[in-house]
PDB file of C-alpha atoms in Angstrom:
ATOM      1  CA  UNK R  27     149.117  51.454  34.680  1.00  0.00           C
ATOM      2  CA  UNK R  28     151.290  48.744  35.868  1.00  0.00           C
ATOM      3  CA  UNK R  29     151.616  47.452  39.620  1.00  0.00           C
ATOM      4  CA  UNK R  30     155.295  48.266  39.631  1.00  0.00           C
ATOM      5  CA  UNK R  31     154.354  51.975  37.980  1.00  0.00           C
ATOM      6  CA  UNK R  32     151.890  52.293  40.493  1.00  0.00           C
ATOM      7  CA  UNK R  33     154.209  51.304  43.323  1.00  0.00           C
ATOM      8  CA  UNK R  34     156.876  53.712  41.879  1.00  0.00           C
ATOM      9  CA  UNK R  35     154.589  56.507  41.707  1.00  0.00           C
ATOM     10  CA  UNK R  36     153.369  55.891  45.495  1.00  0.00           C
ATOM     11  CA  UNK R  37     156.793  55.411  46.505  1.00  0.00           C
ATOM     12  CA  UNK R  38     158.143  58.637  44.912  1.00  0.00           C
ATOM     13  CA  UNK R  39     155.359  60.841  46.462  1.00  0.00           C
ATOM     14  CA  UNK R  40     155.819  59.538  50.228  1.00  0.00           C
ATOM     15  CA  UNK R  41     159.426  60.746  49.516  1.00  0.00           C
ATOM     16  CA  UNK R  42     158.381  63.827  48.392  1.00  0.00           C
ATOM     17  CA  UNK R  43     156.320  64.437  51.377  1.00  0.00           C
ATOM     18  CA  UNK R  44     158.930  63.478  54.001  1.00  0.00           C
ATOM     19  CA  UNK R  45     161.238  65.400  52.062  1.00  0.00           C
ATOM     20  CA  UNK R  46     158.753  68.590  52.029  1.00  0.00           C
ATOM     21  CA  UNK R  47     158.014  68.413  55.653  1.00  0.00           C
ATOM     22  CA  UNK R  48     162.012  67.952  56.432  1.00  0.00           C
ATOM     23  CA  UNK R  49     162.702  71.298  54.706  1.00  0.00           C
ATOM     24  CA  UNK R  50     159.950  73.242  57.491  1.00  0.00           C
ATOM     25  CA  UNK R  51     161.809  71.172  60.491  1.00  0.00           C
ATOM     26  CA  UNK R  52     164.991  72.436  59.374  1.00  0.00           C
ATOM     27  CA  UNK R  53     164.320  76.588  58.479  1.00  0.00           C
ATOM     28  CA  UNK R  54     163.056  75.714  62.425  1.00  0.00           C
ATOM     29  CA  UNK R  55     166.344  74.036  63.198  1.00  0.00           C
ATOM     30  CA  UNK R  56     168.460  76.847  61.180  1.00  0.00           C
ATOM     31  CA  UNK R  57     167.006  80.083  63.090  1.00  0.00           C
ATOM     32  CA  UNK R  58     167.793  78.394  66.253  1.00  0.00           C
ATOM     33  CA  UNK R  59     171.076  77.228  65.419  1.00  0.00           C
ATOM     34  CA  UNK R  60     172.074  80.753  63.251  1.00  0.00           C
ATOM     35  CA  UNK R  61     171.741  82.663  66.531  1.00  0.00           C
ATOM     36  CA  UNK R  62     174.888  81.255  68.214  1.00  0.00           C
ATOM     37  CA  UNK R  63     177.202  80.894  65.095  1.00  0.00           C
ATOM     38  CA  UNK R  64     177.795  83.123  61.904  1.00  0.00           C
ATOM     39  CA  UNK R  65     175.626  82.482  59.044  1.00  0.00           C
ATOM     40  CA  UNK R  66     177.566  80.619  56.074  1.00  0.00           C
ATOM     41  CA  UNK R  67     178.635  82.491  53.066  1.00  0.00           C
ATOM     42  CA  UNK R  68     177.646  81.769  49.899  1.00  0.00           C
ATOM     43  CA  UNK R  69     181.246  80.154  49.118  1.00  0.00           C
ATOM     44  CA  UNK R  70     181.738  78.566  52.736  1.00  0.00           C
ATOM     45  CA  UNK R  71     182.559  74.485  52.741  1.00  0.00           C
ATOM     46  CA  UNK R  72     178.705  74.673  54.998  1.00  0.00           C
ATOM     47  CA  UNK R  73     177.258  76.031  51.465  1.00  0.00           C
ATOM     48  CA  UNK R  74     179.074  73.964  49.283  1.00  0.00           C
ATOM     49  CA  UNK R  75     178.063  70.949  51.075  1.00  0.00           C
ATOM     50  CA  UNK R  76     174.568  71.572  51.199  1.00  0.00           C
ATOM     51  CA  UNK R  77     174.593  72.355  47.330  1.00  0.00           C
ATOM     52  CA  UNK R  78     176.615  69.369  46.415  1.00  0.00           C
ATOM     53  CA  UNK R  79     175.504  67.008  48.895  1.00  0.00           C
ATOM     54  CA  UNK R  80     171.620  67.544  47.271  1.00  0.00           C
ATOM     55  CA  UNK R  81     172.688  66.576  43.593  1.00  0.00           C
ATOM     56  CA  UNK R  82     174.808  63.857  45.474  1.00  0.00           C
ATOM     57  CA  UNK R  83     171.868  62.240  47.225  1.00  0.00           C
ATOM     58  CA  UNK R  84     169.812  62.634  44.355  1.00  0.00           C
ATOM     59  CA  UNK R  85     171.548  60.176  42.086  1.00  0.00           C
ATOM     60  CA  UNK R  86     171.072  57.716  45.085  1.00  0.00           C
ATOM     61  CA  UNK R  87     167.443  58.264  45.150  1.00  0.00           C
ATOM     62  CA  UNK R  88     167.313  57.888  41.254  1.00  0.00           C
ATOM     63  CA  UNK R  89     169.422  54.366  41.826  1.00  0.00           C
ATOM     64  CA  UNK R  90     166.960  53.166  44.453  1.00  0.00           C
ATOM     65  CA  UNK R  91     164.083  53.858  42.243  1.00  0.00           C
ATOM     66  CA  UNK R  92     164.917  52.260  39.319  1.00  0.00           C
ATOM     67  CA  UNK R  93     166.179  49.096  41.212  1.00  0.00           C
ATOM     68  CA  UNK R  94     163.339  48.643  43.080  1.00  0.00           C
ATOM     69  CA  UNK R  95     161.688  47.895  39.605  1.00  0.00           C
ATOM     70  CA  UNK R  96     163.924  45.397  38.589  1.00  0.00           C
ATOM     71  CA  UNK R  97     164.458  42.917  41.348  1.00  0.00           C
ATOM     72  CA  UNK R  98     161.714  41.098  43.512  1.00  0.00           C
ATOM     73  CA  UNK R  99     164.396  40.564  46.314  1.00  0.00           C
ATOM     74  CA  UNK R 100     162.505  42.126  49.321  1.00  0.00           C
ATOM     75  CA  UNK R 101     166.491  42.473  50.907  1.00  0.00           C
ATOM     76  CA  UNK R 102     167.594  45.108  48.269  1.00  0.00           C
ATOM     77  CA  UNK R 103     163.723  46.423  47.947  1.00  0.00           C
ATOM     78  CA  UNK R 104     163.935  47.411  51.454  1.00  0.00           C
ATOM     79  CA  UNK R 105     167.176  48.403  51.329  1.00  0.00           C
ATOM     80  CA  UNK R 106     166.207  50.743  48.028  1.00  0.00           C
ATOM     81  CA  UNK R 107     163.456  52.124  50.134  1.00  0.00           C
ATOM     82  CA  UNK R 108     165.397  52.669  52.743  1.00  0.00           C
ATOM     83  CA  UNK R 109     167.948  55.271  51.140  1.00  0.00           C
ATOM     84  CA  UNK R 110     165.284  56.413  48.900  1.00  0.00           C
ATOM     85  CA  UNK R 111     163.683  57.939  52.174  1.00  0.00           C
ATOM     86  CA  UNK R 112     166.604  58.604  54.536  1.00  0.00           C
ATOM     87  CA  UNK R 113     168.334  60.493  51.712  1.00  0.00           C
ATOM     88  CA  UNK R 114     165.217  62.418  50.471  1.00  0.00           C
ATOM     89  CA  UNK R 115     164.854  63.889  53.795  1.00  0.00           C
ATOM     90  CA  UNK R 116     168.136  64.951  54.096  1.00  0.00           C
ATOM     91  CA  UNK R 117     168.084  66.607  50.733  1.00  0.00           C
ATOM     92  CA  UNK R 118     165.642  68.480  52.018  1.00  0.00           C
ATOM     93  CA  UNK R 119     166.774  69.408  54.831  1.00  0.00           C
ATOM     94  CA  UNK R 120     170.061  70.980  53.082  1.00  0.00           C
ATOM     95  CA  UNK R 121     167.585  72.594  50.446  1.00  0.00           C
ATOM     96  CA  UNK R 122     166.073  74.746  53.779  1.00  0.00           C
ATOM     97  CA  UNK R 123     169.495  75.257  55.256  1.00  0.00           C
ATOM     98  CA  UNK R 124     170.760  77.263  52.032  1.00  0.00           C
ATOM     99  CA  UNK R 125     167.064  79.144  52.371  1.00  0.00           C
ATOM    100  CA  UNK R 126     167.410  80.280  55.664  1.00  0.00           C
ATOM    101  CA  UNK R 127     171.287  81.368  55.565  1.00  0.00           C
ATOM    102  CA  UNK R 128     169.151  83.245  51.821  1.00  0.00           C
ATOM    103  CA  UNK R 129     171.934  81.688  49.843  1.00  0.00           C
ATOM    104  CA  UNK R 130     171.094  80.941  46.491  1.00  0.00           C
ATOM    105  CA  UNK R 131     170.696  76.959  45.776  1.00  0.00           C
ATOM    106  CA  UNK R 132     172.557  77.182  42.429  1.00  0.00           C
ATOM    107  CA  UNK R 133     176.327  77.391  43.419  1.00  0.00           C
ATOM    108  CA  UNK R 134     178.441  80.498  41.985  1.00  0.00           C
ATOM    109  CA  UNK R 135     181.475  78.254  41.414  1.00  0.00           C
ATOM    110  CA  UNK R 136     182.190  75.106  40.495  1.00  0.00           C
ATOM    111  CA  UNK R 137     181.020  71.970  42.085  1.00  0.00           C
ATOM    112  CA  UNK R 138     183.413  70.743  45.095  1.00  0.00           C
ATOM    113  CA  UNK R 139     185.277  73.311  45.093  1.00  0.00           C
ATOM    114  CA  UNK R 140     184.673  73.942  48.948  1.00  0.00           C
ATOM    115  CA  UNK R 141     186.201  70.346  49.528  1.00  0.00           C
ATOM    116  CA  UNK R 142     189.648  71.622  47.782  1.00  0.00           C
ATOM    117  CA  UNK R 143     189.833  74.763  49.835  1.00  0.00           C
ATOM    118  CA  UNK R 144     192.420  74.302  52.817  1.00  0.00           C
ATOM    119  CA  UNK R 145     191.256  73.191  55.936  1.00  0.00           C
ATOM    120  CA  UNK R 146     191.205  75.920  58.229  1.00  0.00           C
ATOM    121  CA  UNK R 147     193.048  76.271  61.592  1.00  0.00           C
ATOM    122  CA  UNK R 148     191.157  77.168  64.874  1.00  0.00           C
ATOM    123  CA  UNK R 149     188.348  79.156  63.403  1.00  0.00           C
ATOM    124  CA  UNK R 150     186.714  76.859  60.751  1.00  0.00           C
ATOM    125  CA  UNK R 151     185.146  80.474  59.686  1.00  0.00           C
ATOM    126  CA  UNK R 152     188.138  82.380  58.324  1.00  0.00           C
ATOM    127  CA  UNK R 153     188.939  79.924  55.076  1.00  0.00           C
ATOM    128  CA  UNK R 154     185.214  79.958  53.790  1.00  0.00           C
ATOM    129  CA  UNK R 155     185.984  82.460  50.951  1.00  0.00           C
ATOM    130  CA  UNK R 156     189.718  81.403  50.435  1.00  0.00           C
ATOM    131  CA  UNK R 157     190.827  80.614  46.793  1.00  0.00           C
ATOM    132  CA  UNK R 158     190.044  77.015  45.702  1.00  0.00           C
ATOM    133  CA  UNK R 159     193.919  74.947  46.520  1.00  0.00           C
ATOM    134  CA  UNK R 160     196.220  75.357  43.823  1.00  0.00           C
ATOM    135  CA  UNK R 161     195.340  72.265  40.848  1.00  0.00           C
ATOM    136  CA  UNK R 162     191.649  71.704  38.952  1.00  0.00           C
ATOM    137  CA  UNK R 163     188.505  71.068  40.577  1.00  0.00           C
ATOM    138  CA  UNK R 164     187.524  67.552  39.638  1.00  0.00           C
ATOM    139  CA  UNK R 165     184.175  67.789  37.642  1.00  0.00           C
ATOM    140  CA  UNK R 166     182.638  64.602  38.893  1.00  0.00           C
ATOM    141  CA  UNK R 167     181.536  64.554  42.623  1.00  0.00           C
ATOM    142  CA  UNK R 168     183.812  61.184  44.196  1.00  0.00           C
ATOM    143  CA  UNK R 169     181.469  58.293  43.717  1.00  0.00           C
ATOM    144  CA  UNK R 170     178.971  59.730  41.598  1.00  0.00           C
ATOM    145  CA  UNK R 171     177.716  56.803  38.394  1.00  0.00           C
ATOM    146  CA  UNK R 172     178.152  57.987  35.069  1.00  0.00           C
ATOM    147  CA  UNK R 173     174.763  58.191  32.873  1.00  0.00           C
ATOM    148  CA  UNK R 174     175.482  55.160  30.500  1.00  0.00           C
ATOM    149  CA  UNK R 175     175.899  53.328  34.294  1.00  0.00           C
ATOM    150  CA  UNK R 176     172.491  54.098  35.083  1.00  0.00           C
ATOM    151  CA  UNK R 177     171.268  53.385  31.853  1.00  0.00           C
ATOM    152  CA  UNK R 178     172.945  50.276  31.599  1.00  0.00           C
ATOM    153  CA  UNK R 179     171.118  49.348  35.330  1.00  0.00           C
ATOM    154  CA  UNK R 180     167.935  50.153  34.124  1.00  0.00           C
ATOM    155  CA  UNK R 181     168.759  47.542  30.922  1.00  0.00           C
ATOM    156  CA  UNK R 182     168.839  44.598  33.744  1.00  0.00           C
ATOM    157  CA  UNK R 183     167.033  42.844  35.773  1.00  0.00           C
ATOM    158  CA  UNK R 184     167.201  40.105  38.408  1.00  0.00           C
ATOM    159  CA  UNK R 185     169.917  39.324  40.337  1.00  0.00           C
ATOM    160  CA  UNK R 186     172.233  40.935  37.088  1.00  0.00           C
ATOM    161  CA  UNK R 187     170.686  44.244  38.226  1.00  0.00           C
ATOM    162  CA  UNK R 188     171.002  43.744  41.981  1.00  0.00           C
ATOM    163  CA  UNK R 189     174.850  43.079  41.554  1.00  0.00           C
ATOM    164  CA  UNK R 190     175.150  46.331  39.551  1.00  0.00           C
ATOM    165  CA  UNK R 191     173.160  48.463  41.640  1.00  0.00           C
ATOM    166  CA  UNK R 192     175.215  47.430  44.706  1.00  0.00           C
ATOM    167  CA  UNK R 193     178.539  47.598  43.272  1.00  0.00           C
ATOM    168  CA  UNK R 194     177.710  51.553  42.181  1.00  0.00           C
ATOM    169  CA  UNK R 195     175.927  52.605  45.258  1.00  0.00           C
ATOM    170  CA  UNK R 196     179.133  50.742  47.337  1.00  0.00           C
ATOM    171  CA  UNK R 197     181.106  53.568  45.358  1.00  0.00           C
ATOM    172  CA  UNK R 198     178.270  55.958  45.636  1.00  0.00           C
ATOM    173  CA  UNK R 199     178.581  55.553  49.767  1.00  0.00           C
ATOM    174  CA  UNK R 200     182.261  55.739  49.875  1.00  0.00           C
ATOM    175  CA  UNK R 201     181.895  59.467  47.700  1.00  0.00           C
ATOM    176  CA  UNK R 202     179.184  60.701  49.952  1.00  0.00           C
ATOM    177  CA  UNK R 203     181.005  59.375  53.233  1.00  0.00           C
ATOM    178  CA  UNK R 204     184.244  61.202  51.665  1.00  0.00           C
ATOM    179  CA  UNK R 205     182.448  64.124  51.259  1.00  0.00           C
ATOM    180  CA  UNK R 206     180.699  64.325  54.442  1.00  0.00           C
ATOM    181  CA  UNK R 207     184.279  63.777  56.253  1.00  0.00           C
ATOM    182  CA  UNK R 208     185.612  66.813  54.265  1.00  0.00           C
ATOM    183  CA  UNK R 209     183.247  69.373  55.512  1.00  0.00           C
ATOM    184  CA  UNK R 210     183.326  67.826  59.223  1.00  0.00           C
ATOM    185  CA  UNK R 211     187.152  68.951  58.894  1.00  0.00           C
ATOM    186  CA  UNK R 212     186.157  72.531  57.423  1.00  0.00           C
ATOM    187  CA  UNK R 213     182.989  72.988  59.794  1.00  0.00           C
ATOM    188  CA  UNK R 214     182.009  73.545  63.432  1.00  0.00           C
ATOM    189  CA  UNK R 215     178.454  74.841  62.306  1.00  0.00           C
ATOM    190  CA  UNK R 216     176.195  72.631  64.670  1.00  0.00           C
ATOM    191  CA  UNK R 217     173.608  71.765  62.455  1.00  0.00           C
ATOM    192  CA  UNK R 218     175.825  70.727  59.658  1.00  0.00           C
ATOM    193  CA  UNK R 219     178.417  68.864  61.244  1.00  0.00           C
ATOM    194  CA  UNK R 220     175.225  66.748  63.414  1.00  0.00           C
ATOM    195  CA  UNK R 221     174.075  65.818  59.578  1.00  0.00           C
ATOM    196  CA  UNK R 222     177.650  65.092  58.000  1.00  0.00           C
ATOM    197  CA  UNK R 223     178.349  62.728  60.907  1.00  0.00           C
ATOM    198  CA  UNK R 224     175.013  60.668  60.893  1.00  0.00           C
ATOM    199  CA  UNK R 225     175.313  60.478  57.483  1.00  0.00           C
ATOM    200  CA  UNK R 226     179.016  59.005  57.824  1.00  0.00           C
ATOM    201  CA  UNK R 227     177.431  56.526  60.587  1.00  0.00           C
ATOM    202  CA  UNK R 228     174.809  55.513  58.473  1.00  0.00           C
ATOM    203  CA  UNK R 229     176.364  55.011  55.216  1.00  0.00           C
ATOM    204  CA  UNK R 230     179.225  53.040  56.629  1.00  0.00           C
ATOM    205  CA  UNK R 231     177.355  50.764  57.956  1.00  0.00           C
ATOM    206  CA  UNK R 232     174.953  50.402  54.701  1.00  0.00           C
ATOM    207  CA  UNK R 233     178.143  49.968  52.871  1.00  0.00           C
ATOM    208  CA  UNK R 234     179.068  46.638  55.315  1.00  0.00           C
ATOM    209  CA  UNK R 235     175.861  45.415  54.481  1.00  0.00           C
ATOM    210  CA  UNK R 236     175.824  46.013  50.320  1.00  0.00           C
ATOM    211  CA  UNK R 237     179.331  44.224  50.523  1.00  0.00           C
ATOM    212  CA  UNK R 238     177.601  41.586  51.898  1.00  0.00           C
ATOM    213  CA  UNK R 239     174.628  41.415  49.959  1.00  0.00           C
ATOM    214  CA  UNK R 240     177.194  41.369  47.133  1.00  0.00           C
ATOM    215  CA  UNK R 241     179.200  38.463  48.265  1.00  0.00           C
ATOM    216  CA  UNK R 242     176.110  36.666  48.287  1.00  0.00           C
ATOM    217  CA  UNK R 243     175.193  37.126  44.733  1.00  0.00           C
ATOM    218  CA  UNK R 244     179.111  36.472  43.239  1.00  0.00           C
TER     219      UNK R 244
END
């Protein structure tokens, strides 16, 4: 076994571990919380989110791991690492949400099609089982890269594969940030809305610093 197999392998278990031990804090967090405010449905935006938000953050982790095998920069190997883990945890933290409300974690509609519901007035509540808006549900979460992308990355290395990996997780960012905004504007369930805004905060700011990271390698 390689160094960089081995280092993938020890990487990928720490994040399985953080991620494992996030899911306990937050069926804590969720009993707490689901005492003051109705539980989600199974078709509220707080539901969707969770479900979507999981296969959103996953693709991230996937990009971080496979860059972190190409390049020898310690900048975007830190920076890999760094989502890798921060977005890991939050998976799993959305995983127990969805566990504690007993909703099931495969959705019973399409993907996003909480984020084309309207946005309700007053009570956040009373649109979570409202028809999806009038027009199709796109099929592709915003920001998400396409398979041949990621196969493509994996094809590179170097700074040909840093430039690639930042320019799709940029886009990758700007979907999740989009998507996080969507449900703060269909939500007032605490423990949701706390999440969707730090992870607005954060990936704002990592975007700012993949733009520059890209500048310096045009």
């Amino acid at each position: 076994m390689s160094h960089s197999q081995r280092s993938t392998g020890l990487t990928a278990f720490v994040v399985t571990v953080l991620a494992v031990v996030l899911v306990a804090g937050s069926l804590i967090i969720g009993r707490t919380s689901a005492g003051a405010d109705p539980q989600p449905t199974t078709r509220s935006a707080e539901a969707g989110f969770a479900r979507d938000m999981q296969v959103h953050h996953d693709q991230a982790v996937e990009m971080s791991m496979i860059v972190r095998d190409l390049t020898e920069s310690p900048d975007i190997r830190l920076l890999a690492y760094d989502i890798a883990t921060s977005q890991s945890q939050q998976a799993g933290q959305m995983f127990g949400w969805l566990a504690t409300w007993g909703l099931p974690q495969a959705s019973p509609e399409p993907p996003m099609t909480w984020m084309h519901r309207p946005i309700p007035q007053g009570d956040s509540h009373a649109a979570h089982n409202l028809p999806a808006a009038v027009g199709e549900v796109p099929a592709v979460m915003p920001g998400m890269a396409t398979r041949a992308q990621l196969d493509e990355l994996r094809t590179l290395s170097g700074i040909a594969a840093e430039r690639m990996f930042l320019e799709l997780m940029i886009a990758h960012h700007e979907g999740g940030v989009d998507m996080a905004d969507a449900v703060l504007e269909r939500s007032d369930y605490p423990v949701v809305t706390d999440l969707a805004g730090s992870i607005t905060k954060a990936q704002q700011s990592e975007i700012q610093l993949m733009e520059e990271l890209l500048a310096a390698r045009t």
